[in-house]
XYZ file of C-alpha atoms in Angstrom:
687
model
C -17.685 0.957 20.055
C -15.593 -1.271 18.766
C -13.014 -0.727 21.392
C -15.229 -1.655 23.903
C -16.574 -4.870 22.348
C -13.126 -6.365 21.456
C -12.847 -5.699 25.627
C -14.944 -8.345 26.294
C -13.400 -10.929 24.182
C -10.396 -11.055 25.293
C -7.082 -10.248 27.526
C -5.480 -8.519 24.336
C -8.595 -6.433 24.576
C -8.434 -5.054 28.053
C -4.851 -4.751 27.939
C -5.146 -2.079 24.896
C -7.866 -0.234 27.014
C -5.183 -0.008 29.473
C -2.851 1.378 27.762
C -5.150 3.832 25.849
C -6.449 5.546 29.781
C -2.574 5.249 30.539
C -2.118 7.421 27.949
C -5.256 9.724 28.966
C -4.165 9.463 32.706
C -1.137 10.980 32.076
C -2.426 13.765 29.962
C -4.741 14.819 32.774
C -2.168 14.219 35.399
C 0.704 16.255 33.733
C -1.655 18.560 32.818
C -2.770 20.040 36.341
C 1.100 20.250 37.204
C 2.939 23.079 37.098
C 5.849 22.961 34.744
C 7.996 25.394 33.004
C 9.693 22.282 31.262
C 6.273 21.244 30.157
C 6.228 22.998 26.729
C 9.978 23.366 26.408
C 10.709 20.836 23.985
C 13.947 23.141 22.355
C 16.330 20.571 24.764
C 14.557 17.123 23.876
C 16.999 14.912 21.714
C 16.054 12.838 18.681
C 12.977 10.498 19.313
C 14.711 8.797 16.137
C 17.939 7.011 15.659
C 19.763 4.771 12.841
C 21.024 1.781 13.428
C 24.240 0.021 11.807
C 22.863 -2.843 10.651
C 25.137 -4.257 8.164
C 29.119 -3.178 7.547
C 31.645 -4.660 5.111
C 35.127 -3.862 4.126
C 36.721 -1.114 4.827
C 34.279 1.365 7.003
C 34.777 4.514 8.367
C 32.949 6.477 11.104
C 33.320 10.664 11.690
C 30.927 11.257 15.170
C 29.702 14.398 14.871
C 32.065 17.238 16.733
C 34.602 14.906 16.054
C 37.484 15.216 13.663
C 38.833 11.868 13.695
C 37.536 8.561 12.020
C 36.537 5.550 13.867
C 36.015 2.102 13.519
C 32.263 1.830 12.625
C 30.548 -1.058 14.693
C 27.392 -3.446 14.372
C 24.457 -1.896 16.598
C 26.345 1.718 16.633
C 23.599 4.024 16.787
C 23.572 7.235 14.228
C 22.367 10.117 14.597
C 22.461 14.120 12.865
C 26.218 14.831 12.291
C 27.243 11.568 12.087
C 29.298 11.050 8.560
C 30.067 7.416 7.094
C 32.941 6.648 4.950
C 33.226 3.764 2.322
C 36.550 2.040 1.246
C 36.940 0.050 -2.051
C 34.466 -2.842 -2.118
C 33.181 -1.887 0.822
C 28.843 -1.862 1.722
C 26.806 -0.809 4.982
C 23.291 -0.780 5.763
C 21.164 2.219 7.944
C 18.224 0.734 9.373
C 15.930 3.291 10.183
C 12.509 1.514 11.475
C 10.360 2.197 8.045
C 13.057 2.915 5.731
C 16.489 0.867 5.054
C 19.621 3.445 3.301
C 22.539 1.309 1.900
C 25.648 2.573 0.483
C 28.549 0.821 -2.084
C 31.825 1.353 -1.897
C 33.750 5.021 -2.286
C 30.904 6.652 -0.392
C 30.421 9.068 1.800
C 27.545 9.939 3.398
C 26.280 11.937 6.382
C 23.186 12.523 8.733
C 21.565 15.888 8.346
C 18.537 15.819 10.309
C 17.016 12.373 11.934
C 13.652 12.726 13.627
C 10.126 11.243 13.980
C 9.142 13.150 10.358
C 12.118 13.669 8.607
C 15.228 11.076 7.174
C 17.123 13.375 5.761
C 20.898 12.548 4.349
C 24.243 13.884 2.274
C 25.409 11.821 -0.882
C 28.490 13.892 -1.952
C 29.876 11.203 -3.898
C 29.003 6.985 -4.405
C 26.452 5.289 -4.602
C 23.036 5.305 -2.664
C 19.921 3.051 -2.239
C 17.187 3.460 -0.229
C 13.991 1.349 0.409
C 10.933 2.734 1.880
C 8.675 0.482 3.356
C 6.294 2.663 5.244
C 6.069 6.664 5.906
C 3.411 8.597 7.688
C 1.235 11.030 6.661
C 3.485 14.294 6.590
C 6.522 12.380 6.735
C 9.936 12.566 4.091
C 13.376 11.354 3.084
C 15.383 13.448 1.746
C 18.964 12.974 -0.429
C 20.476 16.212 -1.034
C 23.608 15.969 -3.644
C 26.111 18.869 -4.689
C 23.422 18.804 -7.961
C 20.094 18.049 -6.549
C 17.710 17.296 -3.456
C 15.626 14.222 -3.824
C 12.340 14.496 -1.458
C 10.887 11.000 -1.057
C 7.068 11.049 0.118
C 5.955 7.729 -0.640
C 7.155 3.849 -0.076
C 9.400 2.513 -2.994
C 12.762 2.196 -3.989
C 15.258 4.325 -5.510
C 19.037 4.569 -6.514
C 21.272 7.917 -6.351
C 24.734 8.025 -8.066
C 26.878 10.894 -7.677
C 30.623 11.074 -9.563
C 33.571 11.119 -7.558
C 34.199 14.687 -8.838
C 30.680 15.747 -7.498
C 29.473 16.714 -11.298
C 26.301 15.488 -12.051
C 23.415 13.194 -10.194
C 21.711 10.623 -11.291
C 18.397 9.155 -10.106
C 16.924 5.598 -10.472
C 13.656 5.453 -9.253
C 13.270 0.790 -9.294
C 9.051 1.725 -7.867
C 8.069 4.174 -6.518
C 8.209 7.940 -7.316
C 9.857 11.132 -5.906
C 10.057 14.914 -6.690
C 13.866 16.279 -7.436
C 14.534 19.747 -6.740
C 17.061 22.029 -8.143
C 17.870 26.062 -8.556
C 15.363 29.188 -8.718
C 12.697 26.619 -7.918
C 12.834 24.207 -10.260
C 11.063 20.691 -9.535
C 10.282 17.482 -11.752
C 8.619 14.392 -11.015
C 10.451 10.704 -11.470
C 9.547 7.904 -12.036
C 9.517 3.890 -11.609
C 11.594 2.421 -14.673
C 12.882 4.999 -15.278
C 16.797 6.610 -15.033
C 16.969 10.321 -14.830
C 20.688 12.083 -15.008
C 20.838 15.752 -14.307
C 24.274 17.540 -15.672
C 23.479 20.579 -13.006
C 21.420 22.410 -10.360
C 19.479 23.910 -12.811
C 17.667 20.565 -13.871
C 17.652 21.394 -17.518
C 20.425 19.481 -18.950
C 18.184 16.111 -18.136
C 18.840 13.024 -20.020
C 16.091 10.124 -19.719
C 16.807 6.366 -20.410
C 15.523 2.885 -19.797
C 16.811 0.952 -16.551
C 19.491 -1.191 -18.184
C 19.606 -4.003 -15.791
C 21.060 -4.295 -12.094
C 24.568 -4.803 -11.033
C 25.957 -6.687 -7.757
C 25.116 -3.548 -5.476
C 21.265 -3.132 -6.424
C 20.803 -7.855 -5.800
C 22.690 -7.296 -2.813
C 20.327 -4.400 -1.707
C 17.099 -6.550 -3.223
C 18.117 -9.389 -1.351
C 18.123 -7.037 1.908
C 14.990 -6.215 1.317
C 13.571 -9.795 0.842
C 14.793 -10.564 4.504
C 13.656 -7.409 6.284
C 9.470 -8.162 3.797
C 10.113 -12.102 5.542
C 10.540 -11.041 8.564
C 7.242 -11.428 11.548
C 8.212 -9.711 14.625
C 5.711 -6.742 13.801
C 3.165 -8.658 14.945
C 4.806 -8.184 18.395
C 6.429 -5.193 17.974
C 5.471 -1.984 16.446
C 6.844 -1.309 12.986
C 9.195 1.648 13.974
C 11.018 0.051 16.251
C 14.813 -0.071 15.053
C 16.202 -3.527 14.801
C 13.034 -5.890 15.498
C 13.535 -7.882 11.968
C 16.550 -9.843 13.871
C 14.640 -10.924 16.534
C 13.122 -14.042 14.835
C 16.244 -15.243 13.671
C 18.193 -15.278 17.256
C 14.883 -15.851 19.629
C 11.844 -17.174 19.615
C 8.324 -15.121 21.515
C 6.357 -17.442 24.040
C 3.269 -16.067 25.797
C 3.790 -15.321 29.743
C 0.226 -15.118 31.966
C 2.066 -11.828 33.386
C 3.984 -10.082 30.648
C 1.969 -11.015 27.770
C 4.292 -12.009 24.541
C 7.885 -12.184 25.679
C 10.989 -12.417 23.550
C 13.739 -14.890 24.898
C 17.691 -14.465 23.032
C 18.555 -18.656 21.730
C 21.921 -17.960 21.150
C 23.965 -16.658 24.104
C 26.318 -18.353 26.231
C 26.725 -19.580 29.974
C 25.946 -16.761 31.993
C 25.260 -14.421 30.159
C 22.934 -11.095 30.307
C 21.832 -8.006 29.185
C 23.898 -5.164 28.751
C 27.293 -7.309 29.502
C 28.641 -7.864 25.978
C 29.090 -4.559 24.505
C 30.793 -1.179 25.411
C 30.165 2.132 26.296
C 30.045 5.187 23.935
C 29.601 8.834 23.975
C 27.134 10.009 21.673
C 25.535 13.834 21.876
C 22.707 14.555 22.718
C 22.143 11.378 25.108
C 25.372 10.927 26.524
C 26.781 7.364 27.762
C 24.886 4.830 25.022
C 25.003 1.255 24.849
C 26.593 -1.003 21.671
C 26.024 -4.424 21.395
C 28.231 -6.718 20.314
C 24.850 -9.325 19.263
C 23.805 -9.815 15.996
C 20.460 -8.972 17.315
C 21.155 -6.679 19.938
C 19.563 -3.285 19.479
C 15.748 -3.356 19.604
C 16.259 -5.006 23.326
C 18.705 -2.377 24.468
C 16.940 0.518 23.327
C 13.393 -0.062 23.989
C 11.038 -2.215 25.890
C 12.461 -3.427 29.279
C 14.271 -6.980 30.753
C 12.550 -9.529 33.065
C 14.219 -12.706 35.182
C 11.012 -15.216 34.286
C 11.830 -19.118 35.746
C 15.615 -18.738 36.124
C 15.451 -16.721 32.138
C 16.376 -13.309 30.730
C 13.333 -12.593 28.695
C 12.222 -9.204 26.824
C 9.190 -7.456 27.434
C 8.210 -5.026 24.311
C 6.542 -1.888 23.968
C 3.231 -1.458 23.394
C 2.469 -2.839 20.058
C 0.286 0.437 18.831
C 2.552 3.132 19.586
C 5.518 4.688 18.289
C 7.892 4.122 20.518
C 10.763 6.866 21.698
C 14.249 5.651 21.645
C 16.578 5.652 24.529
C 20.481 5.314 24.415
C 19.981 2.606 27.128
C 17.614 1.343 29.782
C 19.024 0.596 33.223
C 19.704 1.830 36.133
C 23.453 3.232 37.409
C 24.986 2.643 40.841
C 28.514 3.967 41.971
C 30.701 5.181 44.261
C 31.844 8.264 43.633
C 35.593 9.308 43.401
C 36.864 6.903 40.269
C 35.449 3.903 41.393
C 33.965 1.383 39.694
C 31.065 1.919 37.365
C 27.709 -0.208 37.673
C 24.825 -0.795 36.200
C 21.141 -3.241 35.833
C 18.443 -3.685 33.752
C 15.429 -2.121 34.326
C 12.603 -3.945 35.281
C 8.875 -4.444 34.283
C 6.872 -0.849 35.040
C 10.149 0.730 35.992
C 10.658 4.456 35.149
C 13.719 5.322 33.398
C 15.670 8.477 34.322
C 17.244 9.740 31.873
C 21.269 10.543 32.529
C 20.607 14.181 30.285
C 17.906 17.092 30.199
C 14.680 16.953 28.307
C 11.070 18.181 28.439
C 8.421 16.513 31.059
C 6.207 15.677 27.828
C 10.325 14.027 26.216
C 10.124 12.117 30.015
C 6.843 10.812 29.642
C 6.308 9.260 27.070
C 9.741 8.193 26.685
C 8.308 5.695 29.252
C 5.013 5.388 28.484
C 5.976 4.346 25.099
C 8.237 1.623 25.712
C 6.354 -0.007 29.525
C 3.672 -2.187 28.418
C 1.039 -2.937 30.897
C 0.429 -6.002 31.907
C -2.433 -7.629 34.407
C 0.051 -7.286 37.525
C 0.167 -4.028 37.858
C -2.236 -0.826 38.319
C -1.810 1.732 35.271
C -2.399 4.649 37.956
C 0.355 3.201 39.971
C 2.466 3.736 36.786
C 1.456 7.040 36.391
C 2.359 8.241 39.722
C 5.515 6.625 39.441
C 6.475 8.671 36.866
C 5.362 11.472 38.477
C 7.497 11.090 41.947
C 9.924 10.335 40.256
C 10.040 13.502 37.568
C 10.639 15.681 40.686
C 13.364 13.968 41.434
C 14.953 14.150 38.212
C 14.049 17.856 37.641
C 15.818 19.007 40.928
C 18.909 16.193 40.085
C 18.137 14.783 42.834
C 19.264 10.581 43.356
C 15.803 8.894 43.198
C 15.004 7.033 46.505
C 12.604 5.082 48.127
C 12.387 2.214 44.827
C 12.706 -1.654 44.619
C 13.814 -2.388 41.767
C 13.312 -6.218 40.625
C 16.696 -6.518 39.170
C 18.835 -4.840 41.164
C 19.534 -8.505 43.048
C 19.062 -11.260 40.431
C 21.236 -13.540 39.706
C 24.047 -12.280 37.167
C 22.102 -8.744 35.931
C 24.489 -6.675 37.884
C 27.866 -5.455 36.418
C 30.483 -3.494 36.902
C 33.964 -1.961 35.551
C 36.714 0.077 36.138
C 35.834 4.149 35.601
C 39.105 4.593 32.892
C 37.753 1.399 31.191
C 33.781 2.220 31.146
C 35.180 5.919 29.734
C 37.094 4.503 27.062
C 34.817 2.505 25.528
C 36.320 -0.570 26.114
C 35.028 -4.384 25.576
C 32.956 -4.829 28.864
C 33.143 -8.751 29.552
C 37.076 -8.121 28.889
C 37.356 -5.693 31.906
C 34.478 -6.467 34.150
C 35.116 -6.224 37.403
C 33.792 -9.133 39.873
C 32.598 -7.418 42.425
C 29.772 -8.727 45.349
C 26.555 -7.245 44.432
C 25.871 -6.558 48.318
C 28.751 -4.041 48.261
C 26.380 -1.684 46.421
C 23.160 -2.951 47.601
C 22.958 0.578 49.836
C 24.584 2.906 47.008
C 22.118 4.766 45.502
C 20.800 5.254 42.069
C 22.686 8.198 40.227
C 23.461 9.461 36.900
C 26.764 8.538 35.168
C 27.712 11.869 34.398
C 28.347 11.837 38.739
C 31.042 9.079 38.186
C 32.751 9.684 35.020
C 32.871 12.405 32.833
C 33.430 11.393 28.726
C 37.274 11.029 27.275
C 38.698 11.757 23.508
C 38.069 7.975 23.236
C 34.735 7.648 24.782
C 32.846 8.888 21.411
C 34.387 5.794 19.169
C 36.819 2.649 19.168
C 39.562 3.517 17.415
C 40.351 2.608 13.816
C 43.281 -0.112 13.041
C 46.390 1.196 12.667
C 46.856 -0.926 9.461
C 43.508 0.639 7.790
C 43.267 3.425 4.797
C 43.330 7.207 5.859
C 39.745 8.503 4.732
C 39.907 11.611 2.990
C 36.986 14.287 4.942
C 37.650 16.373 1.654
C 34.395 14.964 0.073
C 32.249 16.164 3.013
C 33.778 19.739 2.520
C 31.838 19.490 -1.116
C 28.733 21.661 -0.939
C 25.161 20.183 -1.423
C 21.677 21.606 -2.068
C 18.602 20.651 0.395
C 14.878 21.862 0.438
C 15.111 21.984 4.127
C 17.083 22.627 6.745
C 19.597 20.233 8.553
C 19.439 19.809 11.917
C 20.574 22.763 14.505
C 23.070 20.748 16.005
C 24.299 20.432 12.214
C 24.286 23.683 11.239
C 26.012 24.867 13.875
C 28.601 21.920 14.336
C 32.478 22.679 13.964
C 34.205 22.864 10.664
C 36.528 19.808 9.599
C 38.992 22.378 8.503
C 39.704 25.403 9.178
C 38.753 28.192 6.817
C 35.789 26.009 5.977
C 32.409 26.742 6.265
C 30.615 25.975 9.373
C 28.061 23.552 7.076
C 28.231 22.574 3.544
C 23.887 22.503 3.065
C 22.723 25.511 1.096
C 19.221 25.476 1.239
C 17.134 25.954 -1.958
C 14.399 28.689 -1.938
C 12.423 26.374 -3.036
C 8.072 25.684 -2.675
C 7.801 21.813 -1.667
C 5.032 20.460 -3.355
C 2.088 18.888 -0.733
C 3.074 15.429 -0.382
C 1.310 12.597 -1.815
C 1.607 9.638 0.509
C 0.691 6.253 0.307
C 0.649 4.949 3.753
C 1.870 1.670 4.807
C 1.405 0.535 0.616
C 4.279 -1.630 -0.586
C 5.209 -1.649 -4.101
C 6.347 -4.652 -6.445
C 9.673 -4.369 -6.540
C 11.124 -4.087 -10.365
C 13.091 -7.170 -12.272
C 15.196 -6.982 -14.697
C 14.348 -9.456 -17.358
C 16.760 -11.849 -18.222
C 17.968 -11.980 -21.991
C 18.945 -14.741 -24.247
C 22.693 -14.908 -25.429
C 22.918 -13.148 -28.402
C 25.656 -12.241 -31.146
C 27.412 -9.160 -30.568
C 26.515 -6.222 -32.606
C 26.886 -2.650 -33.524
C 27.087 -0.333 -30.379
C 23.520 1.966 -30.319
C 23.842 5.723 -30.809
C 24.215 6.907 -27.390
C 20.743 8.821 -25.998
C 20.404 12.913 -27.181
C 19.993 14.989 -24.566
C 16.489 16.206 -24.200
C 16.701 19.545 -26.377
C 15.552 23.379 -25.535
C 14.014 22.298 -22.362
C 12.242 25.130 -20.720
C 13.254 26.564 -16.893
C 11.157 24.486 -15.032
C 10.088 27.308 -12.919
C 6.495 27.082 -13.731
C 5.722 23.011 -13.175
C 1.702 22.147 -13.967
C 0.421 19.166 -12.511
C 3.227 16.075 -13.935
C 1.709 13.517 -15.924
C 3.128 9.782 -14.983
C 5.253 8.142 -17.410
C 4.318 4.943 -18.523
C 5.802 1.620 -17.044
C 8.891 0.502 -18.032
C 8.691 -2.346 -20.965
C 11.291 -4.798 -21.647
C 14.039 -4.261 -24.471
C 13.458 -5.527 -27.717
C 14.853 -8.505 -28.662
C 17.524 -9.000 -31.739
C 16.684 -7.686 -35.079
C 13.817 -5.086 -33.822
C 15.088 -1.274 -34.136
C 15.098 0.178 -30.403
C 12.953 3.110 -29.591
C 14.657 6.585 -28.141
C 12.066 7.157 -24.793
C 10.372 10.533 -24.599
C 8.999 10.666 -21.520
C 5.466 12.688 -21.319
C 6.860 15.662 -20.059
C 4.001 19.087 -19.947
C 4.248 21.463 -22.262
C 5.816 24.235 -20.372
C 4.778 27.797 -20.795
C 6.541 30.565 -20.867
C 5.455 34.040 -21.373
C 4.752 35.153 -23.683
C 4.935 32.417 -26.220
C 1.584 31.598 -27.555
C -0.498 28.556 -26.827
C -3.018 27.722 -29.554
C -6.055 26.239 -28.367
C -6.296 22.078 -28.746
C -8.993 21.477 -30.818
C -12.309 19.682 -30.047
C -12.435 16.256 -30.997
C -15.840 14.581 -31.755
C -15.445 10.905 -30.904
C -16.651 8.408 -34.160
C -20.162 6.570 -33.375
C -19.908 3.163 -32.370
C -19.915 0.026 -35.320
C -23.599 -1.735 -34.774
C -23.764 -5.160 -36.964
C -27.051 -5.413 -39.245
C -29.823 -7.576 -37.633
C -30.486 -10.442 -39.433
C -34.377 -10.947 -40.862
C -37.136 -13.050 -39.819
C -36.680 -15.914 -42.238
C -32.570 -16.479 -41.739
C -32.906 -16.523 -37.627
C -35.692 -18.942 -38.511
C -33.317 -20.927 -41.163
C -29.786 -20.633 -38.330
C -32.504 -22.102 -35.309
C -33.569 -24.947 -38.079
C -29.736 -25.479 -38.218
C -28.884 -25.434 -34.823
C -32.106 -27.439 -33.554
C -30.915 -30.683 -36.364
C -27.231 -30.136 -35.178
C -28.769 -30.969 -31.437
C -30.667 -33.742 -32.506
C -27.879 -35.373 -33.949
C -25.585 -34.846 -31.239
C -28.141 -36.371 -28.827
C -29.156 -39.267 -31.248
C -25.046 -40.082 -31.095
C -24.537 -39.911 -27.737
C -27.410 -42.258 -26.904
C -26.245 -44.752 -29.560
C -23.405 -44.726 -27.975
C -24.833 -45.565 -24.336
C -26.651 -48.399 -25.870
C -23.872 -49.616 -27.668
C -21.806 -52.291 -25.217
C -18.691 -50.601 -24.463
C -16.718 -53.303 -26.236
C -16.666 -55.354 -28.998
C -14.589 -58.251 -30.213
C -13.721 -58.310 -33.744
C -14.216 -61.758 -35.245
C -11.502 -64.087 -36.442
C -8.776 -62.350 -33.487
C -6.195 -65.090 -32.564
C -7.118 -66.707 -29.314
C -4.160 -67.789 -27.146
C -3.515 -71.494 -25.820
C -4.825 -72.441 -22.566
C -1.773 -74.096 -21.468
C 0.730 -70.542 -20.807
C 4.016 -70.555 -20.841
C 6.428 -71.560 -17.466
C 8.576 -69.563 -15.856
C 12.262 -69.430 -17.317
C 13.201 -71.700 -14.827
C 10.347 -74.198 -15.842
C 10.372 -76.436 -19.545
C 8.372 -74.692 -22.734
C 6.230 -77.036 -24.885
C 6.847 -78.414 -28.151
C 6.190 -75.684 -30.701
C 3.905 -76.321 -33.220
C 3.855 -76.035 -36.630
C 3.488 -72.637 -38.041
C -0.118 -71.732 -39.940
C 0.171 -71.410 -43.306
C 0.976 -68.393 -44.712
C -2.035 -67.995 -47.203
C -3.927 -68.353 -43.702
C -5.507 -65.076 -42.578
C -3.388 -64.538 -39.487
C -5.314 -64.122 -36.770
C -5.702 -61.205 -33.896
C -5.432 -61.476 -30.253
C -8.484 -61.558 -28.568
C -8.549 -59.634 -24.839
C -10.070 -61.320 -22.143
C -13.398 -59.405 -20.987
C -13.421 -56.614 -18.947
C -15.774 -55.345 -16.178
C -17.348 -52.044 -16.713
C -15.657 -50.833 -13.698
C -12.236 -51.699 -15.179
C -13.506 -49.824 -18.723
C -11.769 -46.142 -19.207
């Protein structure tokens, strides 16, 4: 009833209902069709990727399946098996949609498993920070290190440090909480405001300390989180759309009577068109993938559709209340084959995207339904029929025919480049072939795989010749994990001969049930500013927690108290001891706890009747006196001049340019000195 009532009050409600009907009709149509691929989703690519949204300093990328380091470009999609290595003073950020992962200098990370429900990464050395803004029910993020595996199932901010030799891991939750896992089903909860240092995988060698301020990397991460929090694109775009936070800064949103809310870029050059300023790379399992060179160029090229509206290109986002499926590029390819130029144009509103990689029918439907916004100019049944009809071409590997693409003949929409430059990840704008689009008017829409196969240079642009060599030894270091990595990572080619195909060792643990606080944002911790004080002798090092029993039998852990600021000079620092539950290890005896009887509450004595009457008489007398003072003040004049005060002469002194009157003799010194009496004021002037 709520949905029907909302529909009656505006066009926005109609669009929501049409979207729901579209999804319902899609399920009905597909349920009536016999297709062997409908239930086989093993060949489907992940529905989510990570975007390289920030990079500074020396940063290298090793794509999945490659043994060479390449250049790490902004807007590069990262997926299972990709690795990043940062040099000194370098920083990088990965946008995961509802979370952000950042690394500092001298850090090595790898993507182990990234899909709708899991974000699993390895950190073999260096510093990593992850901020989870929102998380769905059952979803988790996992950071695997040589010592332990950190599992995050609620919003929060965490920092993980691994030494250069891989020995020991420090986990610092700034807000939120998580669980660390080690050998022999060992697991411990970590809470905000504390720093946990683990010396081995048994989790027995643990030291807990207060957070002693933050460094420059933490401050940079905090600034980046503030930029994400100040974006307002989520009211038009789902929060799971990667790269949506950059849209407000580089464009504006406008309402269109046909397509609804449309985003228009405002920082483009003359003659600009979508899918023209960037390059193509080969990323498995999708194949050819577009990497745009604009700072905002991610979300509009992997979600939604483009339209030429009143001679201006605008991006129509996907429906705001569905989880979108990532696409490598929403374009249609045309070509003449035989090594000729490769051409393409962006798909228009409501047009069906035909992948150039194999996928199930469910994926084919979802990647289209979640990226097409129903408007008042199209019938949802028409969209469903188009998806159904074109899937038959896709399943049989036949070119799609009988489709009138709206952007094929649009001005500046068609782009072409030589096939060799296309497959070598070269810049499109610099290698563009200016061909009359009419020459491709009769050319069919084909798969780019039939035009040009990938080359060794298709995975990523090469690194600069002056860049430092990046060692791969850090990635050969073994890490422990709670969940196994993606099959593509587990079966990956070893980096060096003689090394195992995967450096991930899955622990034999039973993860706790996740306690998700979906959509909740925790208040960030801010280190208090301490006044400058004279140097004092260094405090003794925090001792290790003695005699910690193995953590195989973990009871429900009570959360530690919140972090309190360090005490001022002159006060003795106290050693923080986390409130760990008592661990029982057979056959140790645990005595029963005595029952504590609560003390009775204190009840003050009641006054006698005589004392109460005397107290009331005193109160009444005080009230009468206060009332009399108030009435006397009201009857008395507001202002009474005092007698014998000085009366100013009638003649006032003239201005400086006028002549002053002759001075009169001063009164006798023994005479009383008169006082000045100001002129009387009206009641309205008194205050």
